[in-house]
Coordinates of C-alpha atoms in Angstrom, one line a residue:
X1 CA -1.5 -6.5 -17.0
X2 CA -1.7 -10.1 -17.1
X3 CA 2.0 -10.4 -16.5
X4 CA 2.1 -8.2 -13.7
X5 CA 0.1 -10.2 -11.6
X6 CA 0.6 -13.6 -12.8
X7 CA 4.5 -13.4 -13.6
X8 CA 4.7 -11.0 -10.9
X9 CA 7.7 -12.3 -7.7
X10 CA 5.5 -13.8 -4.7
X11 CA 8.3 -14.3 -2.2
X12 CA 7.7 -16.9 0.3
X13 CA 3.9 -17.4 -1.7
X14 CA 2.6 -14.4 0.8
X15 CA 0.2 -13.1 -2.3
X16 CA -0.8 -16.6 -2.1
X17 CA -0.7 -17.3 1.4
X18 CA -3.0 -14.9 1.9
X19 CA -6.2 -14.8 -0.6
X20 CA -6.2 -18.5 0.0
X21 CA -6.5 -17.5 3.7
X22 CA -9.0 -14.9 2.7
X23 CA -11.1 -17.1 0.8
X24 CA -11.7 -19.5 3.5
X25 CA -12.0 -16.6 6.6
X26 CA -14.6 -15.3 4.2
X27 CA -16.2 -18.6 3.7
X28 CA -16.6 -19.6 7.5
X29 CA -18.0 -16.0 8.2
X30 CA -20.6 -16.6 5.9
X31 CA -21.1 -19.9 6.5
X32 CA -21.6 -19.3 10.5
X33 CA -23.9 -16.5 9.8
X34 CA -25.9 -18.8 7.4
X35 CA -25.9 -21.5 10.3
X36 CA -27.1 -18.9 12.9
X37 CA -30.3 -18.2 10.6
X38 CA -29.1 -14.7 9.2
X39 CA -30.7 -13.4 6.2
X40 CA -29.0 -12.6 2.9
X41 CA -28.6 -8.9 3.7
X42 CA -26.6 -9.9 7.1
X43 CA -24.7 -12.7 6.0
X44 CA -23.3 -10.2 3.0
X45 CA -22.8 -7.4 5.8
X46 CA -20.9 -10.6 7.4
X47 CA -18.7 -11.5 4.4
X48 CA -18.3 -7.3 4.1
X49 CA -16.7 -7.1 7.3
X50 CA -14.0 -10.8 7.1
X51 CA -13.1 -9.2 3.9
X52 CA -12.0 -6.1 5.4
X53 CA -10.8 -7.5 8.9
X54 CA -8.3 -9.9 6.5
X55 CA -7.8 -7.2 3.9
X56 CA -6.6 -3.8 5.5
X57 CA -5.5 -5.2 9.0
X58 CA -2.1 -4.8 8.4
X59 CA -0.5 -4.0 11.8
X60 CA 4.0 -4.9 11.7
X61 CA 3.2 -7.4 14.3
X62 CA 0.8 -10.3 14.5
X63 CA 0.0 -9.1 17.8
X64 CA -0.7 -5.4 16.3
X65 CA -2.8 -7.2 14.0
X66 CA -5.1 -8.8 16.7
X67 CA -5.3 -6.1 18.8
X68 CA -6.5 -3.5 15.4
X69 CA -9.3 -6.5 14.5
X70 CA -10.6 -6.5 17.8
X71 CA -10.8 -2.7 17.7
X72 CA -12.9 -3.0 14.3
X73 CA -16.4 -3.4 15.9
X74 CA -15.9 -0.5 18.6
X75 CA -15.7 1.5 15.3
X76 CA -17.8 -0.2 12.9
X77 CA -20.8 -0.7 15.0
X78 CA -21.9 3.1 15.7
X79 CA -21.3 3.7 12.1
X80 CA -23.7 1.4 11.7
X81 CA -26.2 2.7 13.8
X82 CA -25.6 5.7 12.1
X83 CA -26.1 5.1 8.6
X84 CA -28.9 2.9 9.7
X85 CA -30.9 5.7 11.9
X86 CA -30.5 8.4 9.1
X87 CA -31.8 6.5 6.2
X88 CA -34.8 8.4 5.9
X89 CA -33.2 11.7 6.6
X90 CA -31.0 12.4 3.4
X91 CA -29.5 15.8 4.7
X92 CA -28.1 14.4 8.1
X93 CA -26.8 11.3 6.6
X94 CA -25.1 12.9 3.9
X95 CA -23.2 15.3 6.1
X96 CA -22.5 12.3 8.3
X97 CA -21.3 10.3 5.7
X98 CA -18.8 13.2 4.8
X99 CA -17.6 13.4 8.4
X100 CA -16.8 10.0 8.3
X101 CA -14.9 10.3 5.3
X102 CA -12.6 12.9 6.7
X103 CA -12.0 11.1 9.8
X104 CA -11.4 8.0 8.0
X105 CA -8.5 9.6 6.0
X106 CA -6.8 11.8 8.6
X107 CA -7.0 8.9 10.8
X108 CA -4.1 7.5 8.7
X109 CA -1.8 9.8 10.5
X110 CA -1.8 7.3 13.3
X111 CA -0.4 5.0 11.0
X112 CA -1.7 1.1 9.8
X113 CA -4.4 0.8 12.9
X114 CA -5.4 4.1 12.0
X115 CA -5.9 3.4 8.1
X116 CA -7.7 0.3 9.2
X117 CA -9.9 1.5 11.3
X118 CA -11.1 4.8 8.7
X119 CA -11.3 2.1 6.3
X120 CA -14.0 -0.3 8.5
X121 CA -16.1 2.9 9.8
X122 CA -16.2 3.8 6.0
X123 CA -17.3 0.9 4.6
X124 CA -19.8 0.4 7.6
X125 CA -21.7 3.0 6.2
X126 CA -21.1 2.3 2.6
X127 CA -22.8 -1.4 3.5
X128 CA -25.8 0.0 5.0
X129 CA -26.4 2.1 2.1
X130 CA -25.6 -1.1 -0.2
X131 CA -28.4 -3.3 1.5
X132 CA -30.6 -0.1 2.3
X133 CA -30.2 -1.0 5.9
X134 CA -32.8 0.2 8.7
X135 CA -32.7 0.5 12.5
X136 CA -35.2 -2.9 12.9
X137 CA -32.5 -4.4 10.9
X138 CA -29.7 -3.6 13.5
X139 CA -29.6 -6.6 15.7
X140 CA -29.3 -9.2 13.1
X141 CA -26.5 -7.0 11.0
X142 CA -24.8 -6.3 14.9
X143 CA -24.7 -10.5 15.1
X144 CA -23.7 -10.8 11.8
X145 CA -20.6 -8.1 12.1
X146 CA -19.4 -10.0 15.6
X147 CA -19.7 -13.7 14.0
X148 CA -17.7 -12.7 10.9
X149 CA -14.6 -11.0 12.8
X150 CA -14.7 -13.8 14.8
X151 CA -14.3 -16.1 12.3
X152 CA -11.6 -13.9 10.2
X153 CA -10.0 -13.9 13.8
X154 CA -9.9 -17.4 14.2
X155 CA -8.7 -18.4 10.7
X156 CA -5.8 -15.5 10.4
X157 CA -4.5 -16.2 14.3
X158 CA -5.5 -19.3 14.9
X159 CA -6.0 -21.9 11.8
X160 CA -3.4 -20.1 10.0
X161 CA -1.3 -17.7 11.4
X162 CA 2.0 -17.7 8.8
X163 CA 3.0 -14.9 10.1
X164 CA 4.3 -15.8 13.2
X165 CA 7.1 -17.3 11.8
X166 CA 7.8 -14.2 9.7
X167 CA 9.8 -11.3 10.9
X168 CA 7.6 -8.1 11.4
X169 CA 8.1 -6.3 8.3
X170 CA 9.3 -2.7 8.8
X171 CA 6.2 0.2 8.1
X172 CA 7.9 3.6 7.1
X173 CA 6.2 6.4 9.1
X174 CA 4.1 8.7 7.2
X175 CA 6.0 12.0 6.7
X176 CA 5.2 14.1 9.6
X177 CA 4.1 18.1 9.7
X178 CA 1.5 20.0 11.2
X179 CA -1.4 21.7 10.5
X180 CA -2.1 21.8 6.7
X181 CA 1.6 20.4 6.4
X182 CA 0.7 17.6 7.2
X183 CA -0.3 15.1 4.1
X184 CA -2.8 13.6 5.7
X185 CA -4.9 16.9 7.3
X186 CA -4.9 18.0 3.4
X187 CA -5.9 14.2 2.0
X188 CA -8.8 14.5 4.3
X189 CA -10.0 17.8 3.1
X190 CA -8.9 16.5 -0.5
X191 CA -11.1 13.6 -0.1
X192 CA -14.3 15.1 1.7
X193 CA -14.6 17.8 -1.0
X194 CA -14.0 15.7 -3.9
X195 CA -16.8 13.1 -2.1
X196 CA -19.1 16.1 -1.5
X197 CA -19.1 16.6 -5.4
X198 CA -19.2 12.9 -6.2
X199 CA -22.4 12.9 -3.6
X200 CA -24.3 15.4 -4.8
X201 CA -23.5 14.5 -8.8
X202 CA -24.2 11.1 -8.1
X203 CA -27.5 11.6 -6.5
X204 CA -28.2 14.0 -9.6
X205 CA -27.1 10.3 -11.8
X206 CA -29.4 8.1 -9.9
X207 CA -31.1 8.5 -6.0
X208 CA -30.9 5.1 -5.5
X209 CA -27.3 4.4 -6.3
X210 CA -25.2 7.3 -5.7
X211 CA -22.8 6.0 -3.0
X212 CA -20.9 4.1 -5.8
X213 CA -20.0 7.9 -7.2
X214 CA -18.7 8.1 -3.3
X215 CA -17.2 5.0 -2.6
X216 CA -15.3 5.2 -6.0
X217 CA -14.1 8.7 -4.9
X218 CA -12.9 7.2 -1.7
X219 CA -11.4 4.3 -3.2
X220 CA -9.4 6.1 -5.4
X221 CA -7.5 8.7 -2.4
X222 CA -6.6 5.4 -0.3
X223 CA -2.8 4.6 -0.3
X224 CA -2.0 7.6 -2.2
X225 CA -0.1 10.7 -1.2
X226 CA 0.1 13.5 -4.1
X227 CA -1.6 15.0 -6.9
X228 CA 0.2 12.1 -9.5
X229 CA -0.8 9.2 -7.8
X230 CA -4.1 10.2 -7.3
X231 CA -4.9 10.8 -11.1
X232 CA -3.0 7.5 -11.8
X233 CA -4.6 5.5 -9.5
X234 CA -8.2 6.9 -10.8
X235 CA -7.3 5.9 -13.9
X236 CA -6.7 2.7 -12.7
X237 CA -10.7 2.3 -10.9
X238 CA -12.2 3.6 -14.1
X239 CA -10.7 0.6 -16.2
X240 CA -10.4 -1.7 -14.0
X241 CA -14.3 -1.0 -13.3
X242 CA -15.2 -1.0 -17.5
X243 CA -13.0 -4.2 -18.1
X244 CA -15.1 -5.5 -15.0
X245 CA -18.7 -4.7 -16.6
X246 CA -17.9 -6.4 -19.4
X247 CA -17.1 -10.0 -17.3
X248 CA -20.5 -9.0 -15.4
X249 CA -22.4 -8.7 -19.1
X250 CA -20.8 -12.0 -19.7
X251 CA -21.2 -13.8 -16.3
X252 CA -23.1 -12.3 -13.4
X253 CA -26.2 -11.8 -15.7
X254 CA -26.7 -14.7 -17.3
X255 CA -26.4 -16.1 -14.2
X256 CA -29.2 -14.7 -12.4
X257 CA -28.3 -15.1 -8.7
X258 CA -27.9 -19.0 -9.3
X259 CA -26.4 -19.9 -6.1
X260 CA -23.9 -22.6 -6.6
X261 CA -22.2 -20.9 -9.5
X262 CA -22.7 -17.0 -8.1
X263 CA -20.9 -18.9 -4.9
X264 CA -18.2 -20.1 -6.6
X265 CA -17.4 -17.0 -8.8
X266 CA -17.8 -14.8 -5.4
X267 CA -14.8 -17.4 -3.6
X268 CA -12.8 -16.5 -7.3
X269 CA -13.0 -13.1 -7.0
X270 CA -12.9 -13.0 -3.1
X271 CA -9.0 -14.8 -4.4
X272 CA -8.2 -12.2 -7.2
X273 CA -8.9 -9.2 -5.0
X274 CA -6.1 -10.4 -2.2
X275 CA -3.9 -12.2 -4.5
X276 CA -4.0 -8.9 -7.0
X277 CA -3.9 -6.3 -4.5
X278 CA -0.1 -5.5 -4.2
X279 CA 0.8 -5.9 -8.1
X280 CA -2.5 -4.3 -10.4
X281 CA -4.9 -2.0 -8.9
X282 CA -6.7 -2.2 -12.2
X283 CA -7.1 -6.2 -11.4
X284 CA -7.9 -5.6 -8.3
X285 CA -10.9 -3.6 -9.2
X286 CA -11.5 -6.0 -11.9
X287 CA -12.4 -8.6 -9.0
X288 CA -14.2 -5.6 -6.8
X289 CA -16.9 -5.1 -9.6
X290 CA -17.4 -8.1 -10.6
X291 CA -18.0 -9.2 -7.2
X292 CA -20.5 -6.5 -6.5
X293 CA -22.3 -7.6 -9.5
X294 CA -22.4 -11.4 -8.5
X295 CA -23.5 -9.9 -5.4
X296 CA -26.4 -7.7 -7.2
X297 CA -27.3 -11.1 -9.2
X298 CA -27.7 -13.0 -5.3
X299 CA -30.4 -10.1 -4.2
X300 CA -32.2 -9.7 -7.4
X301 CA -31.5 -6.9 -9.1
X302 CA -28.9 -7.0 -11.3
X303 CA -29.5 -6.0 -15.6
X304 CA -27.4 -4.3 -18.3
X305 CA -29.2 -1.3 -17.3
X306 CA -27.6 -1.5 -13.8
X307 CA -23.9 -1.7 -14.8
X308 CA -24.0 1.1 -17.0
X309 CA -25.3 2.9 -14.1
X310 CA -22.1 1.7 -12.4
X311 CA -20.2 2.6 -14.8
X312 CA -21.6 6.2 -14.9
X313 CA -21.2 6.8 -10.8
X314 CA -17.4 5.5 -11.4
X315 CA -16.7 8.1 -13.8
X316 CA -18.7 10.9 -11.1
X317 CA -16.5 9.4 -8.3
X318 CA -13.5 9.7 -10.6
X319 CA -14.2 13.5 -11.5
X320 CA -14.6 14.6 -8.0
X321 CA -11.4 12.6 -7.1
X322 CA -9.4 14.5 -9.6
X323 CA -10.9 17.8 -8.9
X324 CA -10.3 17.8 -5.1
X325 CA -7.0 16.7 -6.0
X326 CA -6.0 19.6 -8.5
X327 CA -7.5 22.0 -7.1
X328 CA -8.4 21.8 -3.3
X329 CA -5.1 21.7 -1.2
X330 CA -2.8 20.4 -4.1
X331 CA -0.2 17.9 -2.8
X332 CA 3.1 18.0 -5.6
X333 CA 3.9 14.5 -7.0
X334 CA 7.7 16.8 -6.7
X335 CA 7.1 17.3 -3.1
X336 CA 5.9 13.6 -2.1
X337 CA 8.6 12.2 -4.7
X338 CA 11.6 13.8 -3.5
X339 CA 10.6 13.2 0.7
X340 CA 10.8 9.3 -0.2
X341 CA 13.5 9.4 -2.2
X342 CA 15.7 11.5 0.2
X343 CA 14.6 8.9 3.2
X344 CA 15.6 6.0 0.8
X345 CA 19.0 7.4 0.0
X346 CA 19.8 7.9 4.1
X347 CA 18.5 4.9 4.9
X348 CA 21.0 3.2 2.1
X349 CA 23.8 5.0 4.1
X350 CA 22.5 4.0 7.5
X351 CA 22.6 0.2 6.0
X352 CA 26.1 0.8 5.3
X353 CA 26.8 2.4 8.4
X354 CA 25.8 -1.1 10.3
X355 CA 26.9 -3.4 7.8
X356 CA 30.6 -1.5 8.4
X357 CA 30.0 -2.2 12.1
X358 CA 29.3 -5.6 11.6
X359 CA 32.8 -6.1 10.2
X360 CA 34.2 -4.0 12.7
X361 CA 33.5 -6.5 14.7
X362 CA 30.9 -4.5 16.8
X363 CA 28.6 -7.5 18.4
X364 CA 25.1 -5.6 18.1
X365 CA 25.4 -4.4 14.5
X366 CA 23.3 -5.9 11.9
X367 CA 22.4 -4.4 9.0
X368 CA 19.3 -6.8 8.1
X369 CA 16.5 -4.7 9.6
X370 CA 18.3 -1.7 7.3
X371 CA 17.8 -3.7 4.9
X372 CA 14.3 -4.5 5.1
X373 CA 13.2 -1.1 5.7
X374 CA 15.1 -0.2 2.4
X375 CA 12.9 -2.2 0.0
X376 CA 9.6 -0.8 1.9
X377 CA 10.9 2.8 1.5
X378 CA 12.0 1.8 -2.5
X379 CA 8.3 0.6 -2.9
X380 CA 7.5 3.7 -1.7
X381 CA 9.1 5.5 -4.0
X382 CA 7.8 3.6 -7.0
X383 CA 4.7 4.3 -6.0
X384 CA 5.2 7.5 -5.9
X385 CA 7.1 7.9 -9.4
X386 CA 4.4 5.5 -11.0
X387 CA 2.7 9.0 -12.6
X388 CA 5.9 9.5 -14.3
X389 CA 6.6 6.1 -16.0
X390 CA 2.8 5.8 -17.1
X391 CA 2.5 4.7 -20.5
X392 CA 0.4 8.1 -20.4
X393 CA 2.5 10.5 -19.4
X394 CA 3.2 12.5 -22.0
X395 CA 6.4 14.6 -20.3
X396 CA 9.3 11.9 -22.2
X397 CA 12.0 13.6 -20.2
X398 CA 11.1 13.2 -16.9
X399 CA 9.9 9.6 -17.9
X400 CA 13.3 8.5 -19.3
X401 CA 14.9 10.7 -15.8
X402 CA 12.1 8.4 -13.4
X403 CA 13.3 5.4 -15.1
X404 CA 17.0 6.2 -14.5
X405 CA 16.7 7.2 -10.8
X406 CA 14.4 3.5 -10.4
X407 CA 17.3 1.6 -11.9
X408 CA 20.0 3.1 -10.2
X409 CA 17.9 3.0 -6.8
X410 CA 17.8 -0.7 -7.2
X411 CA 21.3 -1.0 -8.0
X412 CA 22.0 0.2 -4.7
X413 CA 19.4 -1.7 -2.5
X414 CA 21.4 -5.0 -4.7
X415 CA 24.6 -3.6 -3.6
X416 CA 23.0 -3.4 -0.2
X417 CA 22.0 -7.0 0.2
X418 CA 25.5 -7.8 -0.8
X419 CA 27.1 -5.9 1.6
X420 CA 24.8 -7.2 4.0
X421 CA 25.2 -10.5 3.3
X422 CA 29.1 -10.4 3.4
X423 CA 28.7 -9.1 6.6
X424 CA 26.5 -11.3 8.2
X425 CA 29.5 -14.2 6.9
X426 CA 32.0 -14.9 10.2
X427 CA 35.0 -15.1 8.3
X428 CA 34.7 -11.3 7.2
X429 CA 37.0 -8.6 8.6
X430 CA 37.5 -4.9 8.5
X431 CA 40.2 -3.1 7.6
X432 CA 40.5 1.1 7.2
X433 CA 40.0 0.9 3.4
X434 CA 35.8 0.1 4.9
X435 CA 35.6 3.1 6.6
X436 CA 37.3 5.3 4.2
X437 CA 34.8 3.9 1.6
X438 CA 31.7 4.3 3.7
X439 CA 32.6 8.3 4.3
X440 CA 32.7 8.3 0.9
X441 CA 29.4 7.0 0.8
X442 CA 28.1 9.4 3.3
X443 CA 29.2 12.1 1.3
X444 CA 27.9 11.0 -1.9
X445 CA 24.2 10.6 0.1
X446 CA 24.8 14.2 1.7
X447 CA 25.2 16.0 -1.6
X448 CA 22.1 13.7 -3.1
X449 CA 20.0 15.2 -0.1
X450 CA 21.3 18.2 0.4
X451 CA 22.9 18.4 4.1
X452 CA 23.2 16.1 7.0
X453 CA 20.8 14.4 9.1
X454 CA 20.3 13.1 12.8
X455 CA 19.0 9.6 13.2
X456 CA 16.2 10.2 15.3
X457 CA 14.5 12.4 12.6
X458 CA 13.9 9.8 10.0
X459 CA 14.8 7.0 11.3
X460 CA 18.1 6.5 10.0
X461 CA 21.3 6.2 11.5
X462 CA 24.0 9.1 11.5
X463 CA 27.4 8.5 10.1
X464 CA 30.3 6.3 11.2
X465 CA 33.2 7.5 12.8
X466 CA 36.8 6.6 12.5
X467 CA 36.8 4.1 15.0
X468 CA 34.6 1.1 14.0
X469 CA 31.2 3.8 13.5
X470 CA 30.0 4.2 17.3
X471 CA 28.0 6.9 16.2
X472 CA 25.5 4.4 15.1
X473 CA 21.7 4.9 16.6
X474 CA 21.0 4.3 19.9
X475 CA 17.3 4.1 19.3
X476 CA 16.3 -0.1 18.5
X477 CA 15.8 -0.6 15.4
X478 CA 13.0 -2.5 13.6
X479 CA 13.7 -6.5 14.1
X480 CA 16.1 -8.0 11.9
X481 CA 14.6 -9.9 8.9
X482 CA 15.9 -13.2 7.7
X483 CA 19.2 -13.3 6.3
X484 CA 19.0 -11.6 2.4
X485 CA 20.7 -14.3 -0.2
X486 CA 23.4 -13.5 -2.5
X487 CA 23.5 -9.8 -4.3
X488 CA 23.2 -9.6 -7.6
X489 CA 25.5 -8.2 -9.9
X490 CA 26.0 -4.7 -10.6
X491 CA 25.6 -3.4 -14.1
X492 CA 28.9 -2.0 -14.5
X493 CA 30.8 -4.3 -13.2
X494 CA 31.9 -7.2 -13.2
X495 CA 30.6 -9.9 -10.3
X496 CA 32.2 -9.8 -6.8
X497 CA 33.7 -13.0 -6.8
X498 CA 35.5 -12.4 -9.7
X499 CA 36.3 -9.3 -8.8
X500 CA 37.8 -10.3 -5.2
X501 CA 38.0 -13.7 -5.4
X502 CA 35.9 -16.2 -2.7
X503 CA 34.6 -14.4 0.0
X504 CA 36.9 -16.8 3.1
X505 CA 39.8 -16.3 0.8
X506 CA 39.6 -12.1 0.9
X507 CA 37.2 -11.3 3.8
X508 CA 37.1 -7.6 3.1
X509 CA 37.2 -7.7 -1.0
X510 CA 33.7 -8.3 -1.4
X511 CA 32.7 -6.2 1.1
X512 CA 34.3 -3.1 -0.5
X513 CA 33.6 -4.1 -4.1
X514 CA 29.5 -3.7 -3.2
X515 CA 30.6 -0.2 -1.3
X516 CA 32.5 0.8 -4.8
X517 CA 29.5 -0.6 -6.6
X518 CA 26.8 1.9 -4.4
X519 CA 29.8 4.5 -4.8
X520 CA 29.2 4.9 -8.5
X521 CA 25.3 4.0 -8.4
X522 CA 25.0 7.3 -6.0
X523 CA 27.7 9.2 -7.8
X524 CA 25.4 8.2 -11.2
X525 CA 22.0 9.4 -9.4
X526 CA 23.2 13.0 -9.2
X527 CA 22.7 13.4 -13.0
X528 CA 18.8 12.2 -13.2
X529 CA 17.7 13.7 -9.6
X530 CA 19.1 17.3 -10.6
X531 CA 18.8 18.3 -13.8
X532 CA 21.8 20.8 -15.6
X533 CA 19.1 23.2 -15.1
X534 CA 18.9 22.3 -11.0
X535 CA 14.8 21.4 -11.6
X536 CA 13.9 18.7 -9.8
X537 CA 13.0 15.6 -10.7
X538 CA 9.4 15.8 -11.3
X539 CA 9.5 19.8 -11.6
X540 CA 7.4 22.0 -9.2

């Protein structure tokens, strides 16, 4: 774990970047609600909603971006009213706090905004239960809400907006469906079941703090999409949450609430939470805890006795997260696996399909957007294989077959950048033996997924023609990102430059030694996609 995150690539700093970013948006919300004569309860509720405004905002464009944070109080603020008017009605605000659950996770079918916003209205109404909040209350916590996103605003668009001289990173849309075919219609049933059991467990555990049993339920369903992730990524809360207990024993109460020292720990944690995020889950709820405890210390209640409570309401929310998941709606890791993988392997053909038209000479073509959307859909799909590399996993086979199809999956996004990169050099041609060897590619991606495609149905290009590929899409593609450096070599073979020579010496040799190199990587994935049986990867 420790060299995941801290050996872990952070290209351009971004990881960095942005829980530096975080830590002082955070700071200034609390800060200005301090100023304005808030209590602790608000300026918390404050910090609460910069964290999240910086945190799960994460639109393609900056513009997206702004527009989804302004959107957070229209959403926020009822739910808040909400929570805050039912607190002395347990029935209605437990069936309302389910509701908002399921709207919260089906509202990811609209994409990033949507995530964000069933994110905010959730942990609204987590807060409120957090600080016990009451309608006489509302005013203060309303202030504190709009003072906070301003400040997270200001910082992220205004003080520091690094973005803007980023390209806007490709987001893969969801797989689509309708009905219950749709993964997100069953992750919201999933979820509000499994945070039905976790609520009524929990409150059985401890009437005053059962909304940890739900939040950790929640908590566990976001950013996953099938049965395997799930149980991973639960597995991941509950030790993440023990290994953060025991920093709290040794910390947050000795500490007491002392407030320079609680301060400082919170801005640490505040930084391990944003820089963690994209490379440990476990770390990240490492930070979570212990900043909830620090947070516990600040109000005054926080004892042993109260993070073995925590502890115990993790392990409820856990439970109900794997039970909705096993047996409420059941969503394949197979199913979810294969669907990313197939939309990886067309959009490697749809990068060669442009890079070919670059050196065809066709003005318009450029494979660098391809490109970009690539690496999202392959971090997609190592997501979605992570159940099968787990040290846990007991299923060997599959494991070493996972491994296998991750390798040679990155072999071809390497030969991708090459390719991409040769093209995008002015001195490159094209000649027939390109479009022979990108047919050949085609083919090898239609027997990996089993027929054709159209480009409109995945986003993906269809396949070139004999003539310098005009078939390519129509349909804009996502903007070009900044010029990928220098492939690296493939693993059976030897590098392109000694293969072919410099590229302004043999234009086209590099250029078809990266199409020979994704030949044989797509050729080699047949073996560990479909077993000699014809099971899939992950099995049914």
């Amino acid at each position: 774990m420790l060299k995941r995150v801290f050996v872990a690539p952070d290209p351009g700093r971004a990881r960095l970047r942005s829980a530096v970013r975080a830590v002082l948006g955070i700071t200034a919300a609390v800060v200005l609600c301090t100023v304005a004569g808030h209590s602790l309860a608000a300026a918390v509720t404050g910090g609460l909603a910069a964290l999240l405004a910086l945190f799960t905002v994460t639109d393609a464009t900056v513009r997206g971006q702004a527009v989804t944070t302004a959107l957070l109080p229209l959403v926020g603020l009822p739910v808040l009213a909400a929570a805050a008017e039912l607190h002395d009605h347990p029935v209605a605000r437990d069936l309302t706090f389910l509701a908002v659950i399921g709207a919260g996770v089906y509202a990811r079918r609209w994409g990033p905004r949507g995530h964000s916003l069933g994110v905010f209205a959730f942990m609204t109404f987590f807060v409120a239960q957090f600080l016990h909040a009451t309608t006489d209350q509302l005013p203060e916590l309303y202030t504190a809400v709009l003072l906070s996103l301003a400040a997270a605003a200001t910082v992220r668009f205004g003080l520091w907006c690094y973005e803007r001289r980023l390209p806007p990173a490709p987001v893969p849309a969801p797989p689509g469906g309708s009905g219950l075919a749709r993964v997100t219609t069953r992750q919201a049933i999933q979820a509000t079941a499994g945070a039905g059991f976790a609520l009524v467990v929990g409150q059985l555990v401890s009437g005053q703090r059962w909304y940890w049993a739900v939040g950790a339920t929640w908590w566990i369903f976001v950013n996953t999409a099938s049965r395997g992730e799930t149980l991973v990524r639960g597995f991941r809360r509950v030790l993440g949450t023990v290994i953060g207990i025991g920093l709290g024993l040794l910390l947050a109460v000795p500490l007491d609430g002392a407030a320079l020292p609680t301060a400082a720990l919170l801005a640490a944690c505040v930084f391990g939470i944003f820089y963690t995020a994209a490379v440990s889950y476990t770390w990240m709820m490492l930070c979570v805890t212990l900043l909830a405890e620090l947070l516990y210390g600040l109000l005054g209640v926080l004892d042993p006795a109260l993070l073995a409570l925590r502890f115990a309401e993790t392990g409820v929310g856990a439970v109900g997260a794997v039970l909705a998941v096993l047996f409420v709606l059941p969503i394949t890791t197979h199913k979810v696996t294969d669907a990313w993988i197939q939309r990886a392997l067309r959009c490697v053909h749809a990068c060669t399909a442009e890079a070919a038209a670059r050196l065809a000479g066709v003005a318009d073509a450029d494979p660098a957007p391809r490109v970009a959307e690539l690496e999202h859909l392959l971090g997609r799909v190592r997501l979605s294989v992570a159940p099968l590399v787990h040290p846990l996993n007991p299923m060997l086979g599959r494991k070493r077959r996972a491994r296998r199809v991750l390798a040679l999956l990155d072999d071809c996004a390497r030969e991708i950048r090459g390719l991409a990169a040769v093209a995008a050099d002015p001195a490159a041609s094209h000649d027939t033996r390109l479009t022979t060897a990108c047919r050949r590619v085609e083919t090898a991606v239609e027997a990996l997924t089993g027929g054709t495609w159209h480009g409109g149905d995945e986003g993906v290009s269809a396949a070139p023609d004999a003539t310098g590929l005009a078939d390519r899409p129509a349909a804009a593609p996502p903007a070009p990102t900044r010029p990928h450096g220098p492939a690296s070599t493939h693993p059976h073979s030897p590098a392109p430059a000694q293969r072919h020579g410099p590229t302004t010496a043999h234009p086209h040799g590099p250029a078809l030694a990266h199409l020979h190199g994704l030949e044989h990587a797509l050729a080699e994935l047949a073996t560990p996609l479909r077993a000699p049986s014809g099971s899939p990867l992950v099995g049914a």
